[in-house]
CSV table of C-alpha atoms and ligand atoms in Angstrom, one decimal:
chain,number,residue,atom,x,y,z
A,1,UNK,CA,89.9,183.8,130.7
A,2,UNK,CA,89.2,180.2,131.5
A,3,UNK,CA,91.4,178.3,134.1
A,4,UNK,CA,94.7,177.7,132.5
A,5,UNK,CA,95.4,174.1,131.9
A,6,UNK,CA,98.7,172.9,133.5
A,7,UNK,CA,99.9,176.5,133.9
A,8,UNK,CA,99.6,177.5,130.2
A,9,UNK,CA,98.5,181.0,129.5
A,10,UNK,CA,97.2,179.9,126.2
A,11,UNK,CA,93.7,178.5,126.2
A,12,UNK,CA,93.9,177.0,122.7
A,13,UNK,CA,97.2,175.3,123.4
A,14,UNK,CA,95.9,174.1,126.8
A,15,UNK,CA,92.9,172.3,125.1
A,16,UNK,CA,95.3,170.6,122.6
A,17,UNK,CA,97.4,169.3,125.4
A,18,UNK,CA,94.5,168.2,127.4
A,19,UNK,CA,93.2,166.0,124.5
A,20,UNK,CA,96.5,164.9,123.6
A,21,UNK,CA,96.6,166.2,120.0
A,22,UNK,CA,99.0,168.4,118.2
A,23,UNK,CA,99.3,170.8,115.2
A,24,UNK,CA,99.0,168.6,112.0
A,25,UNK,CA,96.8,166.0,113.9
A,26,UNK,CA,93.8,165.0,111.8
A,27,UNK,CA,91.0,165.0,114.3
A,28,UNK,CA,87.3,164.7,115.0
A,29,UNK,CA,86.4,167.5,117.3
A,30,UNK,CA,83.2,167.6,119.3
A,31,UNK,CA,82.1,171.1,120.4
A,32,UNK,CA,79.0,172.7,121.8
A,33,UNK,CA,78.3,174.0,118.3
A,34,UNK,CA,78.6,170.6,116.5
A,35,UNK,CA,81.3,168.2,115.3
A,36,UNK,CA,84.1,169.0,112.9
A,37,UNK,CA,86.6,166.8,111.1
A,38,UNK,CA,89.8,168.4,109.9
A,39,UNK,CA,93.5,169.0,110.4
A,40,UNK,CA,94.8,171.2,113.2
A,41,UNK,CA,96.8,174.1,111.6
A,42,UNK,CA,99.7,176.1,113.0
A,43,UNK,CA,98.6,179.5,114.4
A,44,UNK,CA,99.1,182.3,111.9
A,45,UNK,CA,100.5,185.6,113.1
A,46,UNK,CA,97.1,187.2,112.9
A,47,UNK,CA,95.1,184.7,115.1
A,48,UNK,CA,94.5,184.9,118.8
A,49,UNK,CA,95.3,182.2,121.4
A,50,UNK,CA,91.6,181.4,122.1
A,51,UNK,CA,90.9,179.7,118.8
A,52,UNK,CA,92.1,176.4,117.4
A,53,UNK,CA,92.2,176.7,113.6
A,54,UNK,CA,91.3,173.5,111.6
A,55,UNK,CA,91.4,172.9,107.9
A,56,UNK,CA,88.2,171.1,106.8
A,57,UNK,CA,88.2,168.6,104.0
A,58,UNK,CA,86.7,171.2,101.7
A,59,UNK,CA,89.8,173.4,102.1
A,60,UNK,CA,88.2,176.0,104.3
A,61,UNK,CA,89.9,176.9,107.6
A,62,UNK,CA,87.7,177.6,110.6
A,63,UNK,CA,88.5,178.9,114.0
A,64,UNK,CA,87.0,177.0,117.0
A,65,UNK,CA,86.8,178.8,120.3
A,66,UNK,CA,88.7,176.6,122.7
A,67,UNK,CA,86.0,177.0,125.4
A,68,UNK,CA,83.4,175.2,123.2
A,69,UNK,CA,85.6,172.1,122.7
A,70,UNK,CA,84.2,169.0,124.5
A,71,UNK,CA,86.3,166.2,123.0
A,72,UNK,CA,89.0,165.8,120.4
A,73,UNK,CA,90.0,162.5,119.0
A,74,UNK,CA,93.1,162.1,116.9
A,75,UNK,CA,92.5,160.0,113.7
A,76,UNK,CA,96.0,160.3,112.3
A,77,UNK,CA,98.9,162.6,112.2
A,78,UNK,CA,100.7,163.9,109.1
A,79,UNK,CA,103.1,166.7,109.4
A,80,UNK,CA,102.8,169.1,106.4
A,81,UNK,CA,106.0,170.3,104.6
A,82,UNK,CA,106.2,173.5,106.5
A,83,UNK,CA,109.0,175.1,104.5
A,84,UNK,CA,108.5,176.0,100.9
A,85,UNK,CA,111.2,174.2,98.9
A,86,UNK,CA,113.7,176.9,97.7
A,87,UNK,CA,114.5,176.1,94.1
A,88,UNK,CA,116.9,178.2,92.3
A,89,UNK,CA,115.0,180.5,89.9
A,90,UNK,CA,116.3,179.7,86.5
A,91,UNK,CA,117.7,182.5,84.3
A,92,UNK,CA,117.0,182.7,80.7
A,93,UNK,CA,118.5,185.7,78.7
A,94,UNK,CA,115.6,185.6,76.4
A,95,UNK,CA,113.0,186.3,79.0
A,96,UNK,CA,112.2,189.7,80.5
A,97,UNK,CA,113.7,190.8,83.8
A,98,UNK,CA,111.0,191.5,86.4
A,99,UNK,CA,111.4,192.8,89.9
A,100,UNK,CA,108.8,191.9,92.4
A,101,UNK,CA,108.5,194.4,95.3
A,102,UNK,CA,106.8,193.0,98.3
A,103,UNK,CA,104.7,195.0,100.7
A,104,UNK,CA,102.7,192.4,102.5
A,105,UNK,CA,99.0,191.4,102.4
A,106,UNK,CA,97.5,187.8,101.8
A,107,UNK,CA,99.5,187.2,98.7
A,108,UNK,CA,102.8,187.6,100.5
A,109,UNK,CA,102.0,185.7,103.7
A,110,UNK,CA,100.6,182.5,102.3
A,111,UNK,CA,101.9,181.7,99.0
A,112,UNK,CA,102.5,177.9,99.3
A,113,UNK,CA,99.4,176.8,97.4
A,114,UNK,CA,100.9,173.3,96.9
A,115,UNK,CA,101.5,172.3,100.5
A,116,UNK,CA,98.9,174.4,102.1
A,117,UNK,CA,101.4,175.6,104.7
A,118,UNK,CA,100.8,179.1,106.1
A,119,UNK,CA,104.1,180.8,105.8
A,120,UNK,CA,105.6,183.8,104.2
A,121,UNK,CA,107.3,183.3,100.8
A,122,UNK,CA,109.4,185.9,99.3
A,123,UNK,CA,112.7,185.0,97.9
A,124,UNK,CA,112.7,184.2,94.2
A,125,UNK,CA,113.6,180.6,95.1
A,126,UNK,CA,110.5,180.4,97.4
A,127,UNK,CA,108.2,181.9,94.8
A,128,UNK,CA,109.6,179.5,92.2
A,129,UNK,CA,109.1,176.6,94.7
A,130,UNK,CA,105.5,177.5,95.1
A,131,UNK,CA,104.5,178.8,91.7
A,132,UNK,CA,107.0,177.2,89.3
A,133,UNK,CA,105.1,178.5,86.2
A,134,UNK,CA,106.6,182.0,86.9
A,135,UNK,CA,109.8,180.8,85.3
A,136,UNK,CA,108.0,180.4,82.0
A,137,UNK,CA,107.5,184.2,82.0
A,138,UNK,CA,110.5,186.0,83.4
A,139,UNK,CA,113.7,186.2,85.3
A,140,UNK,CA,112.7,187.2,88.7
A,141,UNK,CA,114.3,189.3,91.4
A,142,UNK,CA,112.5,190.2,94.6
A,143,UNK,CA,112.8,192.8,97.3
A,144,UNK,CA,110.7,192.7,100.4
A,145,UNK,CA,110.0,196.3,101.3
A,146,UNK,CA,107.6,195.7,104.2
A,147,UNK,CA,105.3,192.9,105.5
A,148,UNK,CA,102.1,194.7,106.4
A,149,UNK,CA,98.5,194.2,105.8
A,150,UNK,CA,97.5,197.0,103.5
A,151,UNK,CA,95.5,199.1,105.9
A,152,UNK,CA,98.9,200.0,107.4
A,153,UNK,CA,100.2,201.5,104.2
A,154,UNK,CA,100.7,205.3,104.4
A,155,UNK,CA,103.0,208.0,103.2
A,156,UNK,CA,106.2,206.4,104.6
A,157,UNK,CA,105.5,203.2,102.7
A,158,UNK,CA,104.2,205.0,99.6
A,159,UNK,CA,107.4,207.1,99.4
A,160,UNK,CA,109.7,204.1,99.9
A,161,UNK,CA,107.8,202.2,97.2
A,162,UNK,CA,108.0,205.0,94.7
A,163,UNK,CA,111.7,205.3,95.4
A,164,UNK,CA,112.2,201.5,95.0
A,165,UNK,CA,110.3,201.7,91.6
A,166,UNK,CA,112.6,204.5,90.5
A,167,UNK,CA,115.7,202.4,91.5
A,168,UNK,CA,114.4,199.3,89.7
A,169,UNK,CA,113.6,201.3,86.5
A,170,UNK,CA,117.1,202.8,86.6
A,171,UNK,CA,118.5,199.3,87.0
A,172,UNK,CA,117.0,198.4,83.7
A,173,UNK,CA,114.2,196.0,84.6
A,174,UNK,CA,111.5,195.3,82.0
A,175,UNK,CA,108.6,195.4,84.4
A,176,UNK,CA,107.7,195.8,88.0
A,177,UNK,CA,105.2,193.8,90.0
A,178,UNK,CA,104.1,195.0,93.4
A,179,UNK,CA,102.6,192.4,95.8
A,180,UNK,CA,100.1,194.2,98.0
A,181,UNK,CA,97.1,193.6,100.3
A,182,UNK,CA,93.9,194.1,98.4
A,183,UNK,CA,92.1,196.3,100.9
A,184,UNK,CA,93.8,199.6,100.1
A,185,UNK,CA,95.5,198.6,96.8
A,186,UNK,CA,93.5,201.2,95.0
A,187,UNK,CA,94.8,204.0,97.2
A,188,UNK,CA,98.4,202.8,96.6
A,189,UNK,CA,97.7,202.4,92.9
A,190,UNK,CA,96.5,206.0,92.8
A,191,UNK,CA,99.3,207.6,94.7
A,192,UNK,CA,101.9,205.7,92.7
A,193,UNK,CA,100.3,206.9,89.5
A,194,UNK,CA,101.1,210.5,90.7
A,195,UNK,CA,104.4,209.8,92.4
A,196,UNK,CA,105.9,207.9,89.5
A,197,UNK,CA,105.6,209.9,86.3
A,198,UNK,CA,106.4,208.6,82.8
A,199,UNK,CA,107.5,205.1,83.7
A,200,UNK,CA,109.0,203.4,80.6
A,201,UNK,CA,107.7,200.0,81.8
A,202,UNK,CA,104.6,198.5,83.4
A,203,UNK,CA,104.1,198.8,87.1
A,204,UNK,CA,101.6,196.0,88.0
A,205,UNK,CA,100.0,195.7,91.4
A,206,UNK,CA,98.7,192.3,92.4
A,207,UNK,CA,97.2,190.7,95.5
A,208,UNK,CA,94.9,187.9,96.4
A,209,UNK,CA,91.4,187.7,97.9
A,210,UNK,CA,91.8,184.2,99.1
A,211,UNK,CA,94.9,182.8,100.9
A,212,UNK,CA,96.8,180.3,99.0
A,213,UNK,CA,96.1,177.5,101.4
A,214,UNK,CA,92.5,177.5,100.2
A,215,UNK,CA,91.7,175.6,97.0
A,216,UNK,CA,89.8,178.6,95.6
A,217,UNK,CA,92.9,180.9,96.1
A,218,UNK,CA,93.5,183.4,93.4
A,219,UNK,CA,97.1,184.0,94.5
A,220,UNK,CA,99.0,181.9,92.0
A,221,UNK,CA,97.0,182.9,89.0
A,222,UNK,CA,97.0,186.6,89.9
A,223,UNK,CA,100.7,186.4,90.1
A,224,UNK,CA,101.1,184.6,86.8
A,225,UNK,CA,98.9,187.3,85.1
A,226,UNK,CA,100.9,190.0,86.8
A,227,UNK,CA,104.4,188.8,85.7
A,228,UNK,CA,102.9,188.1,82.2
A,229,UNK,CA,101.7,191.7,82.0
A,230,UNK,CA,104.9,193.2,83.5
A,231,UNK,CA,107.1,191.3,81.1
A,232,UNK,CA,105.1,191.4,77.9
A,233,UNK,CA,102.5,194.1,77.9
A,234,UNK,CA,103.2,197.5,76.3
A,235,UNK,CA,101.1,199.4,79.0
A,236,UNK,CA,103.7,201.5,80.8
A,237,UNK,CA,101.3,202.7,83.6
A,238,UNK,CA,100.4,201.7,87.1
A,239,UNK,CA,97.8,199.0,86.7
A,240,UNK,CA,96.0,196.6,89.0
A,241,UNK,CA,96.0,193.0,87.8
A,242,UNK,CA,93.3,190.9,89.5
A,243,UNK,CA,90.6,188.4,88.7
A,244,UNK,CA,88.1,189.5,86.0
A,245,UNK,CA,85.0,187.3,86.5
A,246,UNK,CA,84.6,185.2,89.6
A,247,UNK,CA,85.9,182.2,87.7
A,248,UNK,CA,89.5,182.0,86.7
A,249,UNK,CA,88.9,182.6,83.0
A,250,UNK,CA,90.9,185.8,82.8
A,251,UNK,CA,92.2,188.7,84.7
A,252,UNK,CA,91.6,192.4,84.1
A,253,UNK,CA,94.1,195.2,84.0
A,254,UNK,CA,92.7,198.3,85.6
A,255,UNK,CA,94.1,201.8,85.4
A,256,UNK,CA,95.6,202.8,88.8
A,257,UNK,CA,93.5,205.9,89.1
A,258,UNK,CA,90.1,204.4,88.0
A,259,UNK,CA,90.1,201.2,90.0
A,260,UNK,CA,88.3,200.3,93.3
A,261,UNK,CA,87.9,197.3,95.5
A,262,UNK,CA,84.1,196.7,95.3
A,263,UNK,CA,83.4,193.4,97.1
A,264,UNK,CA,84.7,192.2,100.5
A,265,UNK,CA,85.2,188.7,99.5
A,266,UNK,CA,84.8,187.9,95.8
A,267,UNK,CA,87.9,187.2,93.9
A,268,UNK,CA,86.5,189.5,91.1
A,269,UNK,CA,86.5,192.4,93.6
A,270,UNK,CA,88.4,195.0,91.6
A,271,UNK,CA,86.4,197.0,89.1
A,272,UNK,CA,87.2,199.8,86.8
A,273,UNK,CA,84.8,202.7,87.8
A,274,UNK,CA,83.5,205.2,85.2
A,275,UNK,CA,85.4,203.6,82.4
A,276,UNK,CA,86.3,200.3,80.9
A,277,UNK,CA,89.4,198.3,82.0
A,278,UNK,CA,92.6,198.7,80.0
A,279,UNK,CA,93.0,195.0,79.0
A,280,UNK,CA,92.2,191.4,79.7
A,281,UNK,CA,95.1,189.1,80.6
A,282,UNK,CA,95.4,185.3,80.7
A,283,UNK,CA,98.3,182.9,80.9
A,284,UNK,CA,99.2,183.4,77.3
A,285,UNK,CA,98.2,186.8,76.1
A,286,UNK,CA,97.2,190.4,76.9
A,287,UNK,CA,94.1,191.6,75.0
A,288,UNK,CA,93.8,195.4,75.1
A,289,UNK,CA,90.3,196.7,75.5
A,290,UNK,CA,91.3,200.2,74.5
A,291,UNK,CA,94.4,202.0,73.1
A,292,UNK,CA,94.6,205.2,75.0
A,293,UNK,CA,97.4,204.2,77.4
A,294,UNK,CA,101.0,205.2,77.8
A,295,UNK,CA,103.3,202.9,75.9
A,296,UNK,CA,106.4,201.1,76.9
A,297,UNK,CA,109.7,202.8,76.1
A,298,UNK,CA,113.3,201.8,75.9
A,299,UNK,CA,114.7,204.9,77.8
A,300,UNK,CA,115.0,205.0,81.6
A,301,UNK,CA,113.6,208.6,82.1
A,302,UNK,CA,111.3,208.0,85.0
A,303,UNK,CA,110.4,211.0,87.2
A,304,UNK,CA,109.8,210.3,90.9
A,305,UNK,CA,107.9,213.0,92.8
A,306,UNK,CA,107.2,211.9,96.4
A,307,UNK,CA,105.7,215.1,97.7
A,308,UNK,CA,103.1,214.4,100.4
A,309,UNK,CA,101.0,216.5,102.8
A,310,UNK,CA,99.6,214.4,105.6
A,311,UNK,CA,97.1,216.9,106.9
A,312,UNK,CA,94.4,216.0,104.4
A,313,UNK,CA,91.2,214.3,105.2
A,314,UNK,CA,88.3,212.7,103.3
A,315,UNK,CA,84.8,213.3,104.7
A,316,UNK,CA,82.0,211.1,103.6
A,317,UNK,CA,78.9,213.2,103.9
A,318,UNK,CA,75.8,211.7,105.7
A,319,UNK,CA,72.4,213.3,106.3
A,320,UNK,CA,72.4,215.5,109.4
A,321,UNK,CA,76.2,216.0,109.4
A,322,UNK,CA,77.1,218.8,111.8
A,323,UNK,CA,79.6,221.6,111.1
A,324,UNK,CA,81.8,220.5,113.9
A,325,UNK,CA,83.1,217.7,111.7
A,326,UNK,CA,84.7,220.2,109.4
A,327,UNK,CA,85.5,222.7,112.2
A,328,UNK,CA,87.5,220.0,114.1
A,329,UNK,CA,89.6,219.4,111.0
A,330,UNK,CA,90.2,223.2,110.6
A,331,UNK,CA,91.2,223.4,114.3
A,332,UNK,CA,93.5,220.5,114.0
A,333,UNK,CA,95.5,222.2,111.2
A,334,UNK,CA,94.2,220.2,108.2
A,335,UNK,CA,95.1,221.9,104.9
A,336,UNK,CA,93.0,219.8,102.6
A,337,UNK,CA,89.5,218.2,102.7
A,338,UNK,CA,87.9,216.0,100.1
A,339,UNK,CA,84.2,215.6,100.5
A,340,UNK,CA,82.3,212.6,99.1
A,341,UNK,CA,79.0,214.4,98.7
A,342,UNK,CA,75.6,213.2,97.8
A,343,UNK,CA,74.2,213.1,94.2
A,344,UNK,CA,76.0,215.6,92.0
A,345,UNK,CA,78.1,216.9,94.9
A,346,UNK,CA,76.1,218.2,97.9
A,347,UNK,CA,76.1,218.6,101.6
A,348,UNK,CA,73.5,220.1,104.0
A,349,UNK,CA,73.1,223.7,104.8
A,350,UNK,CA,74.3,223.5,108.4
A,351,UNK,CA,77.8,222.6,107.1
A,352,UNK,CA,78.0,225.8,105.0
A,353,UNK,CA,79.3,227.9,107.8
A,354,UNK,CA,82.1,225.6,108.6
A,355,UNK,CA,83.1,225.5,104.9
A,356,UNK,CA,83.0,229.3,104.9
A,357,UNK,CA,85.5,229.2,107.8
A,358,UNK,CA,87.6,226.7,105.9
A,359,UNK,CA,87.7,229.0,102.9
A,360,UNK,CA,88.9,231.9,105.2
A,361,UNK,CA,91.6,229.8,106.8
A,362,UNK,CA,93.0,228.7,103.3
A,363,UNK,CA,91.9,225.0,103.5
A,364,UNK,CA,91.6,223.5,100.1
A,365,UNK,CA,88.2,221.8,99.8
A,366,UNK,CA,87.3,219.5,96.9
A,367,UNK,CA,84.0,217.8,96.1
A,368,UNK,CA,83.6,214.2,94.8
A,369,UNK,CA,80.5,212.1,94.5
A,370,UNK,CA,79.4,209.1,96.7
A,371,UNK,CA,77.8,207.6,93.6
A,372,UNK,CA,81.3,206.8,92.3
A,373,UNK,CA,80.1,206.8,88.8
A,374,UNK,CA,79.5,210.2,87.1
A,375,UNK,CA,80.7,213.7,87.6
A,376,UNK,CA,80.4,216.4,90.2
A,377,UNK,CA,78.0,219.0,88.8
A,378,UNK,CA,77.6,221.9,91.0
A,379,UNK,CA,75.9,224.2,88.6
A,380,UNK,CA,72.6,222.3,88.5
A,381,UNK,CA,71.1,223.0,91.9
A,382,UNK,CA,71.3,226.2,94.1
A,383,UNK,CA,73.1,224.1,96.7
A,384,UNK,CA,76.0,223.4,94.4
A,385,UNK,CA,76.3,227.0,93.4
A,386,UNK,CA,76.3,228.1,97.0
A,387,UNK,CA,79.0,225.5,97.9
A,388,UNK,CA,81.2,226.8,95.1
A,389,UNK,CA,80.8,230.4,96.4
A,390,UNK,CA,82.1,229.0,99.7
A,391,UNK,CA,85.2,227.8,97.9
A,392,UNK,CA,84.4,224.2,97.3
A,393,UNK,CA,86.0,223.1,94.1
A,394,UNK,CA,84.3,220.4,92.0
A,395,UNK,CA,86.6,217.4,91.5
A,396,UNK,CA,85.1,216.3,88.1
A,397,UNK,CA,84.9,212.5,88.1
A,398,UNK,CA,87.9,211.8,90.3
A,399,UNK,CA,87.0,208.9,92.6
A,400,UNK,CA,87.0,210.1,96.3
A,401,UNK,CA,90.0,208.1,97.3
A,402,UNK,CA,91.9,209.3,94.2
A,403,UNK,CA,91.1,212.9,94.9
A,404,UNK,CA,92.3,212.4,98.5
A,405,UNK,CA,95.7,211.0,97.6
A,406,UNK,CA,96.0,213.6,94.8
A,407,UNK,CA,95.3,216.4,97.2
A,408,UNK,CA,98.0,215.1,99.6
A,409,UNK,CA,100.4,215.0,96.7
A,410,UNK,CA,99.4,218.5,95.4
A,411,UNK,CA,99.6,220.2,98.8
A,412,UNK,CA,103.0,218.5,99.4
A,413,UNK,CA,104.3,220.4,96.5
A,414,UNK,CA,103.0,223.9,97.1
A,415,UNK,CA,101.1,226.2,99.5
A,416,UNK,CA,99.7,228.3,96.6
A,417,UNK,CA,96.1,227.2,96.4
A,418,UNK,CA,95.8,228.3,92.7
A,419,UNK,CA,98.7,226.0,91.8
A,420,UNK,CA,97.0,223.2,93.9
A,421,UNK,CA,93.9,223.8,91.9
A,422,UNK,CA,95.8,223.5,88.6
A,423,UNK,CA,97.4,220.3,89.7
A,424,UNK,CA,94.1,218.9,91.0
A,425,UNK,CA,92.1,219.6,87.9
A,426,UNK,CA,94.7,218.6,85.3
A,427,UNK,CA,94.4,214.9,84.5
A,428,UNK,CA,97.8,213.4,85.1
A,429,UNK,CA,97.1,209.7,85.0
A,430,UNK,CA,93.6,209.3,83.7
A,431,UNK,CA,92.0,210.3,87.0
A,432,UNK,CA,89.7,212.7,85.2
A,433,UNK,CA,88.1,211.7,81.9
A,434,UNK,CA,86.2,213.7,79.4
A,435,UNK,CA,83.2,211.3,79.5
A,436,UNK,CA,82.3,208.1,81.0
A,437,UNK,CA,81.3,205.5,78.4
A,438,UNK,CA,77.9,203.9,78.9
A,439,UNK,CA,79.4,200.4,78.8
A,440,UNK,CA,81.7,201.3,81.8
A,441,UNK,CA,78.6,201.2,83.9
A,442,UNK,CA,77.2,197.8,84.6
A,443,UNK,CA,75.6,196.5,87.8
A,444,UNK,CA,74.0,193.1,87.7
A,445,UNK,CA,70.6,193.4,89.3
A,446,UNK,CA,69.3,189.8,88.9
A,447,UNK,CA,65.7,189.2,88.3
A,448,UNK,CA,65.2,192.3,86.1
A,449,UNK,CA,64.2,191.2,82.6
A,450,UNK,CA,66.9,193.0,80.6
A,451,UNK,CA,69.7,191.7,82.9
A,452,UNK,CA,68.4,188.2,82.6
A,453,UNK,CA,68.3,188.5,78.9
A,454,UNK,CA,71.9,189.8,78.9
A,455,UNK,CA,73.0,187.0,81.1
A,456,UNK,CA,71.4,184.5,78.7
A,457,UNK,CA,73.3,185.9,75.7
A,458,UNK,CA,76.7,185.6,77.5
A,459,UNK,CA,76.0,182.1,78.9
A,460,UNK,CA,74.9,180.7,75.5
B,501,LIG,N1,93.6,192.6,104.8
B,501,LIG,C1,94.4,192.2,103.7
B,501,LIG,C2,95.2,193.4,103.2
B,501,LIG,O1,94.6,194.2,102.6
B,501,LIG,C3,93.7,191.5,102.6
B,501,LIG,C4,94.5,191.1,101.5
B,501,LIG,O2,95.7,191.0,101.5
B,501,LIG,O3,94.0,191.0,100.4
B,501,LIG,O4,96.4,193.5,103.5
């Protein structure tokens, strides 16, 4: 660490003091990597003390390593409104009652898209202060369950979330929105689809890919789409509501067991895999793309089943995988393994003996495919047949992450592997489908004549 300036054990702060500037100073900063003009931002809970974060005129925030700073000149100083104004959320008896359950993620930590401040917002008043349009759709109550980035979600949080959904349904809400980090939103959507059975109302998961202090943020619009869906739609399932195209034309509603985050930074990151999405949503309406979904009901008969076995793993096969990978899971007491295999569902021969051992020890092993689209088909090649003899069970077209959480849920309910198999291979929430429609599969490969032709037709 560089020499602390005036005794500060905080290099970034030391640099600010040395150059006589503060948070909210508008500055020109000369560094060994070039000059930057922008506003110095408060440090967020996730940044370290070596970087100074400035907001550039184009809205992007960049972190500048304090060691590289040569000179900072203050051009002006304008303190931002750092607190979201709390406005009382209006109540209108004609509007649906929505409960927003917060778990964390970008959408919860930076919701003030008007002021650009980096602060958590969660009470209904704060949400209303930052996205006033929400009051056009619903009466809102909020409950902050956790404040975590989604990689920290796990059985404890999933069980609490399922219970909170059960309570909200029993309390008579018309719809539930769950604010969640996008990274593992599809795992949570899947496990909730199993833990919460027969919900009479929509359960809508929402997040944002870009924080709300950026002009391109999807936070506010995703939230508006989510409350619109929760209040108005007749889809009483766990759905993910996020940007459809990269532009803000409309959002898509994806079934909780068929959705996956597919891009690390695009706002249109969530895609329905092996099927078509349930519906399109915009500020006014919800347009169903299919009709085979569970419909909204008036009763309150939701069933919550939070069974969960933690000793389950997912193994992504790679060429030259050695049997010790499987052996170590067996030795560590794992009761279930989901393999994401190659092609139709294969692994190499050296792994067979470890699978045989898993079978003898009563470990439940299920096969899924790395290709994501398509079915496991283990009758086609000799490899597949041999794997089935070793007790590996084909998981149809369940996505690997979905098969993983389902196996945790199934093994949480029973030790009887036949019963586990029955649960695994019975489609409970659309996780296994009879066929995958051809128009569910679409990957843009620019430059190829038929894709260019297709793009021309939609751009016309
Ligand atoms: N890493 C964050 C999370 O998943 C990203 C987000 O919120 O979208 O919690």
